[in-house]
Short mmCIF file of C-alpha atoms in Angstrom, two decimals:
data_model
loop_
_atom_site.label_atom_id
_atom_site.label_comp_id
_atom_site.label_asym_id
_atom_site.label_seq_id
_atom_site.Cartn_x
_atom_site.Cartn_y
_atom_site.Cartn_z
CA MET X 1 29.72 117.90 166.31
CA THR X 2 27.36 120.73 165.29
CA SER X 3 26.97 122.10 161.83
CA ASN X 4 29.47 124.67 160.45
CA GLN X 5 27.00 127.52 160.93
CA GLU X 6 26.78 126.75 164.66
CA ILE X 7 30.41 126.08 165.42
CA SER X 8 31.85 128.77 167.71
CA ARG X 9 35.08 130.54 166.90
CA VAL X 10 36.97 128.62 169.58
CA ASP X 11 35.74 125.30 168.17
CA GLN X 12 37.00 126.34 164.74
CA LEU X 13 40.41 127.08 166.20
CA LEU X 14 40.47 123.86 168.18
CA GLN X 15 39.54 121.81 165.09
CA ARG X 16 42.59 123.13 163.26
CA ALA X 17 45.04 122.86 166.23
CA LEU X 18 43.81 119.95 168.35
CA VAL X 19 42.91 117.24 165.87
CA PRO X 20 46.55 116.24 165.26
CA VAL X 21 47.33 116.43 168.99
CA GLU X 22 44.34 114.22 169.67
CA ALA X 23 45.51 111.71 167.16
CA PHE X 24 48.96 111.60 168.73
CA LEU X 25 47.47 111.08 172.23
CA ARG X 26 45.37 108.26 170.96
CA SER X 27 48.38 106.54 169.41
CA THR X 28 50.42 106.78 172.59
CA LEU X 29 47.92 106.64 175.48
CA GLY X 30 45.05 104.63 173.99
CA GLU X 31 41.62 105.91 173.07
CA ARG X 32 39.96 106.07 176.43
CA LEU X 33 42.70 107.98 178.27
CA ALA X 34 43.32 110.22 175.27
CA ASN X 35 39.64 111.10 175.04
CA GLY X 36 39.47 111.96 178.76
CA LEU X 37 42.60 114.11 178.56
CA THR X 38 41.45 115.87 175.48
CA GLU X 39 38.05 116.66 177.00
CA PHE X 40 39.76 118.06 180.12
CA LEU X 41 42.16 120.19 178.03
CA VAL X 42 39.39 121.51 175.86
CA PHE X 43 37.18 122.31 178.85
CA GLY X 44 39.98 124.49 180.27
CA ILE X 45 40.56 126.25 176.97
CA LYS X 46 36.82 126.97 176.57
CA GLN X 47 36.51 128.24 180.11
CA ALA X 48 39.46 130.57 179.53
CA TRP X 49 37.80 131.72 176.29
CA ALA X 50 34.47 132.36 177.96
CA CYS X 51 35.98 134.39 180.80
CA LEU X 52 38.28 136.37 178.43
CA PHE X 53 36.56 139.74 179.16
CA GLY X 54 36.60 139.11 182.95
CA GLY X 55 40.13 137.86 182.75
CA LEU X 56 41.30 140.96 180.99
CA ILE X 57 39.60 143.18 183.50
CA LEU X 58 41.10 141.26 186.44
CA ALA X 59 44.55 141.29 184.91
CA ALA X 60 44.42 145.11 184.50
CA ILE X 61 43.20 145.43 188.14
CA LEU X 62 46.17 143.40 189.34
CA LEU X 63 48.78 144.96 187.10
CA THR X 64 47.75 148.52 187.88
CA ALA X 65 47.90 147.68 191.63
CA LEU X 66 51.54 146.60 191.19
CA PHE X 67 52.80 149.14 188.70
CA TRP X 68 50.57 152.23 188.63
CA PRO X 69 52.77 155.35 189.01
CA GLU X 70 52.01 157.23 192.19
CA ASN X 71 52.00 160.69 190.51
CA SER X 72 50.11 159.71 187.39
CA PRO X 73 47.99 162.54 185.97
CA VAL X 74 45.29 160.00 185.17
CA ALA X 75 43.40 158.30 188.04
CA ARG X 76 43.78 154.54 188.12
CA TYR X 77 39.96 154.06 188.09
CA ASP X 78 39.61 156.36 185.08
CA PHE X 79 42.28 154.36 183.25
CA LEU X 80 40.51 151.20 184.03
CA PHE X 81 37.25 152.55 182.71
CA ALA X 82 38.84 153.62 179.41
CA TYR X 83 40.63 150.21 179.19
CA ALA X 84 37.44 148.24 179.80
CA LEU X 85 35.51 150.37 177.33
CA THR X 86 38.16 149.78 174.71
CA VAL X 87 38.11 146.06 175.32
CA GLN X 88 34.33 146.09 175.01
CA VAL X 89 34.46 147.93 171.70
CA LEU X 90 37.20 145.55 170.38
CA PHE X 91 35.01 142.56 171.31
CA LEU X 92 32.20 143.98 169.19
CA VAL X 93 34.46 144.94 166.23
CA THR X 94 36.07 141.44 166.18
CA LYS X 95 32.69 139.80 166.70
CA LEU X 96 33.81 138.12 169.87
CA GLU X 97 30.55 139.47 171.29
CA ARG X 98 27.28 139.97 169.57
CA PRO X 99 25.36 143.28 169.53
CA GLN X 100 22.45 141.79 171.53
CA GLU X 101 24.91 140.51 174.12
CA ALA X 102 26.44 143.99 174.33
CA LEU X 103 22.99 145.32 175.11
CA VAL X 104 22.56 142.97 178.03
CA ILE X 105 26.03 143.89 179.21
CA PHE X 106 25.05 147.54 179.14
CA ILE X 107 22.02 146.59 181.28
CA PHE X 108 24.45 144.81 183.69
CA HIS X 109 26.51 147.92 183.82
CA ALA X 110 23.50 150.12 184.65
CA VAL X 111 21.97 147.62 187.15
CA GLY X 112 25.43 147.12 188.81
CA THR X 113 26.17 150.82 188.98
CA ALA X 114 22.83 151.67 190.53
CA MET X 115 23.36 149.12 193.26
CA GLU X 116 26.92 150.31 193.78
CA VAL X 117 25.74 153.96 194.32
CA PHE X 118 23.24 152.79 196.94
CA LYS X 119 25.59 150.38 198.69
CA THR X 120 28.46 152.76 199.00
CA GLY X 121 26.07 155.38 200.37
CA ALA X 122 24.98 152.82 202.98
CA GLY X 123 28.61 152.10 203.92
CA SER X 124 28.69 148.53 202.73
CA TRP X 125 32.02 149.04 200.97
CA THR X 126 34.09 151.95 199.69
CA TYR X 127 36.30 152.85 196.70
CA PRO X 128 39.38 154.31 198.33
CA GLU X 129 41.03 156.10 195.35
CA ALA X 130 40.10 159.38 193.71
CA SER X 131 38.69 159.59 190.14
CA MET X 132 36.90 162.02 187.83
CA LEU X 133 34.68 159.49 186.10
CA ARG X 134 32.22 158.61 188.84
CA ILE X 135 28.70 158.82 190.03
CA GLY X 136 28.66 159.77 193.69
CA ALA X 137 31.31 157.64 195.35
CA VAL X 138 31.30 155.00 192.60
CA PRO X 139 33.77 155.01 189.73
CA LEU X 140 32.12 154.22 186.42
CA PHE X 141 34.63 151.43 185.94
CA SER X 142 32.86 149.36 188.61
CA GLY X 143 29.94 148.55 186.25
CA PHE X 144 32.24 146.60 184.03
CA MET X 145 32.91 144.14 186.84
CA TYR X 146 29.24 143.19 186.77
CA ALA X 147 29.33 143.15 182.96
CA ALA X 148 32.16 140.70 183.08
CA VAL X 149 29.90 138.16 184.82
CA GLY X 150 27.22 138.58 182.14
CA SER X 151 29.88 138.27 179.37
CA TYR X 152 31.09 135.02 180.89
CA LEU X 153 27.69 133.44 181.16
CA ALA X 154 26.64 134.49 177.65
CA ARG X 155 29.89 133.14 176.16
CA CYS X 156 29.43 129.91 178.09
CA MET X 157 25.95 129.43 176.73
CA ARG X 158 27.46 129.58 173.19
CA VAL X 159 30.75 127.76 173.37
CA PHE X 160 29.43 124.80 175.44
CA GLU X 161 26.06 124.80 173.65
CA PHE X 162 23.95 124.56 176.76
CA ARG X 163 20.75 122.53 176.63
CA PHE X 164 18.44 121.98 179.60
CA ASP X 165 16.23 119.32 181.11
CA ARG X 166 13.30 120.44 183.25
CA TYR X 167 14.08 124.13 183.11
CA PRO X 168 11.63 126.11 185.24
CA ALA X 169 9.10 128.52 183.74
CA ARG X 170 11.01 131.60 182.85
CA TRP X 171 8.59 133.93 184.56
CA GLN X 172 9.52 132.18 187.81
CA THR X 173 13.22 132.86 187.17
CA PHE X 174 12.48 136.47 186.41
CA VAL X 175 10.37 136.94 189.55
CA VAL X 176 13.00 135.46 191.76
CA ALA X 177 15.69 137.57 190.07
CA GLY X 178 13.67 140.71 190.52
CA LEU X 179 13.18 139.95 194.22
CA ILE X 180 16.88 139.28 194.66
CA TYR X 181 17.71 142.69 193.20
CA ALA X 182 15.11 144.46 195.34
CA ASN X 183 16.37 142.73 198.45
CA PHE X 184 19.86 144.19 197.94
CA PHE X 185 18.26 147.55 198.63
CA ALA X 186 15.40 146.65 200.88
CA HIS X 187 17.26 144.73 203.49
CA HIS X 188 18.72 147.98 204.81
CA TYR X 189 15.21 148.97 205.88
CA LEU X 190 13.29 145.63 206.07
CA PRO X 191 14.14 142.06 207.15
CA ASP X 192 16.80 140.47 204.99
CA ILE X 193 15.08 137.68 203.01
CA ARG X 194 18.19 136.38 201.19
CA TRP X 195 17.85 132.96 202.78
CA LEU X 196 14.26 132.71 201.54
CA LEU X 197 15.47 133.78 198.12
CA LEU X 198 18.21 131.09 198.18
CA ALA X 199 15.51 128.54 199.13
CA ALA X 200 13.27 129.78 196.30
CA THR X 201 16.27 129.52 193.81
CA ALA X 202 16.98 125.98 194.98
CA TRP X 203 13.31 125.06 194.69
CA ILE X 204 12.66 126.29 191.13
CA TYR X 205 15.93 124.86 189.77
CA ARG X 206 15.92 121.68 191.81
CA ARG X 207 15.19 119.40 188.93
CA THR X 208 17.12 121.28 186.24
CA TRP X 209 20.07 119.74 184.55
CA VAL X 210 22.35 121.44 182.00
CA HIS X 211 23.76 119.45 179.10
CA TYR X 212 27.00 120.82 177.61
CA ARG X 213 29.38 119.82 174.80
CA VAL X 214 33.06 120.04 175.46
CA TRP X 215 34.69 118.44 172.45
CA ARG X 216 33.64 115.04 171.17
CA PHE X 217 31.11 114.24 173.96
CA ARG X 218 28.19 115.87 175.77
CA HIS X 219 28.08 115.89 179.52
CA LYS X 220 25.54 116.99 182.08
CA MET X 221 25.39 118.36 185.64
CA PRO X 222 22.75 119.82 187.97
CA LEU X 223 22.38 123.50 187.09
CA LEU X 224 22.48 124.49 190.78
CA LEU X 225 25.91 122.98 191.05
CA GLY X 226 27.03 125.04 188.09
CA PHE X 227 25.66 128.18 189.73
CA ALA X 228 27.54 127.31 192.93
CA LEU X 229 30.85 126.78 191.14
CA VAL X 230 30.62 130.05 189.24
CA ALA X 231 29.67 131.92 192.34
CA LEU X 232 32.74 130.41 194.05
CA PHE X 233 35.07 131.70 191.33
CA ILE X 234 33.49 135.13 191.48
CA PHE X 235 34.05 135.11 195.25
CA LEU X 236 37.76 134.19 194.75
CA ALA X 237 38.07 137.00 192.14
CA GLU X 238 36.57 139.41 194.65
CA ASN X 239 39.36 138.50 197.12
CA LEU X 240 41.94 139.40 194.47
CA ALA X 241 40.14 142.64 193.57
CA THR X 242 40.03 143.81 197.26
CA LEU X 243 43.66 142.71 197.68
CA ALA X 244 44.42 145.00 194.74
CA GLY X 245 42.55 147.81 196.50
CA ILE X 246 39.80 148.34 193.93
CA TRP X 247 37.17 148.42 196.74
CA LEU X 248 37.34 147.66 200.41
CA TYR X 249 34.91 146.33 202.99
CA PRO X 250 34.83 148.07 206.41
CA ASP X 251 36.97 145.33 207.97
CA GLN X 252 39.70 145.81 205.33
CA GLN X 253 40.20 149.45 205.78
CA GLU X 254 43.20 149.18 208.02
CA VAL X 255 44.68 145.84 207.07
CA TRP X 256 43.51 143.65 204.19
CA ARG X 257 42.05 140.37 205.10
CA PRO X 258 40.24 137.73 203.04
CA VAL X 259 36.64 138.50 202.29
CA SER X 260 34.24 136.71 204.77
CA TRP X 261 32.54 133.60 203.52
CA GLN X 262 29.37 135.31 204.58
CA LYS X 263 29.60 137.17 201.24
CA TYR X 264 29.43 134.00 199.28
CA PRO X 265 25.59 133.62 199.46
CA ALA X 266 25.28 137.26 198.27
CA TRP X 267 27.43 136.41 195.16
CA PHE X 268 25.39 133.23 194.58
CA ILE X 269 22.02 135.06 194.46
CA LEU X 270 23.53 137.99 192.48
CA MET X 271 24.68 135.48 189.88
CA ILE X 272 21.11 134.17 189.63
CA LEU X 273 20.08 137.74 188.71
CA SER X 274 22.90 137.75 186.07
CA TRP X 275 21.71 134.44 184.70
CA ALA X 276 18.14 135.68 184.30
CA LEU X 277 19.39 138.71 182.34
CA VAL X 278 21.55 136.49 180.05
CA THR X 279 18.53 134.26 179.22
CA VAL X 280 16.79 137.35 177.70
CA VAL X 281 19.43 137.15 174.89
CA HIS X 282 19.95 133.35 174.95
CA PRO X 283 16.61 131.72 175.80
CA PRO X 284 17.29 128.31 177.38
CA LYS X 285 16.88 125.43 174.90
CA SER X 286 15.55 122.02 175.66
CA SER X 287 18.01 119.09 175.52
CA GLY X 288 15.40 117.19 173.56
CA ASP X 289 14.73 119.03 170.28
CA GLY X 290 16.48 122.31 170.72
CA ALA X 291 13.17 124.17 171.27
CA HIS X 292 13.09 126.93 173.89
CA ALA X 293 12.40 125.83 177.37
CA ARG X 294 8.96 126.51 178.62
CA GLY X 295 8.16 129.84 180.07
#
């Protein structure tokens, strides 16, 4: 277990609440099974804690889709913007998020909104409802959906105490991330190089392992596998968001249908951009001595 100065808030809560439960499980199930069950339970709790911001945003999206009054004087998108901004302020006031993380989340908001303005102009997707708080055809609320990804990654870095083996030089990760962002615009005029960017991502992270602490034990997995799993959950959340009518792709205009799996690679490489931005605030640390990874 880490020192008290380094223990996250969720670990402090778990230490008070889970220790007696853990002791009970050991007395009834045996140490090995109890340890495995406890690690699984804590992993789920920490994941829920890490995606708290995104979960609150998604919950608001779904609830307003079900219960938003048809003749409301406030546009649904404008309400969601005010709601997301309030949640962000509360996270800062309660220190659930740190000021430097809020800065990166603001950058996420700006980067995401700029891409949204371009993509909606190109007809890639549309926001079907009216609103006052918008830039062009893009409601300002949309930037918080990108910020939710950044918030999740930053919180995961802290609560799971990520450490890395063979992390690539950081300049390489920033170059690939920059090319990914540029390609989201350029492929409308130039050949789409997303598959080359996927290959470049796989190459630079091919030997990288992430070590993470759940509760009593540290575990490890290939970082690329972690990226793929996070991108999968973002893809599933996108299906829920389009089902709730927040935005729609051209083939969903008449009748909603699941988002094509062809969108999954785009979310994967967009998450690589998100990861690079998060490492500006949380530089990757080596699994050996805690020193920053090279770069």
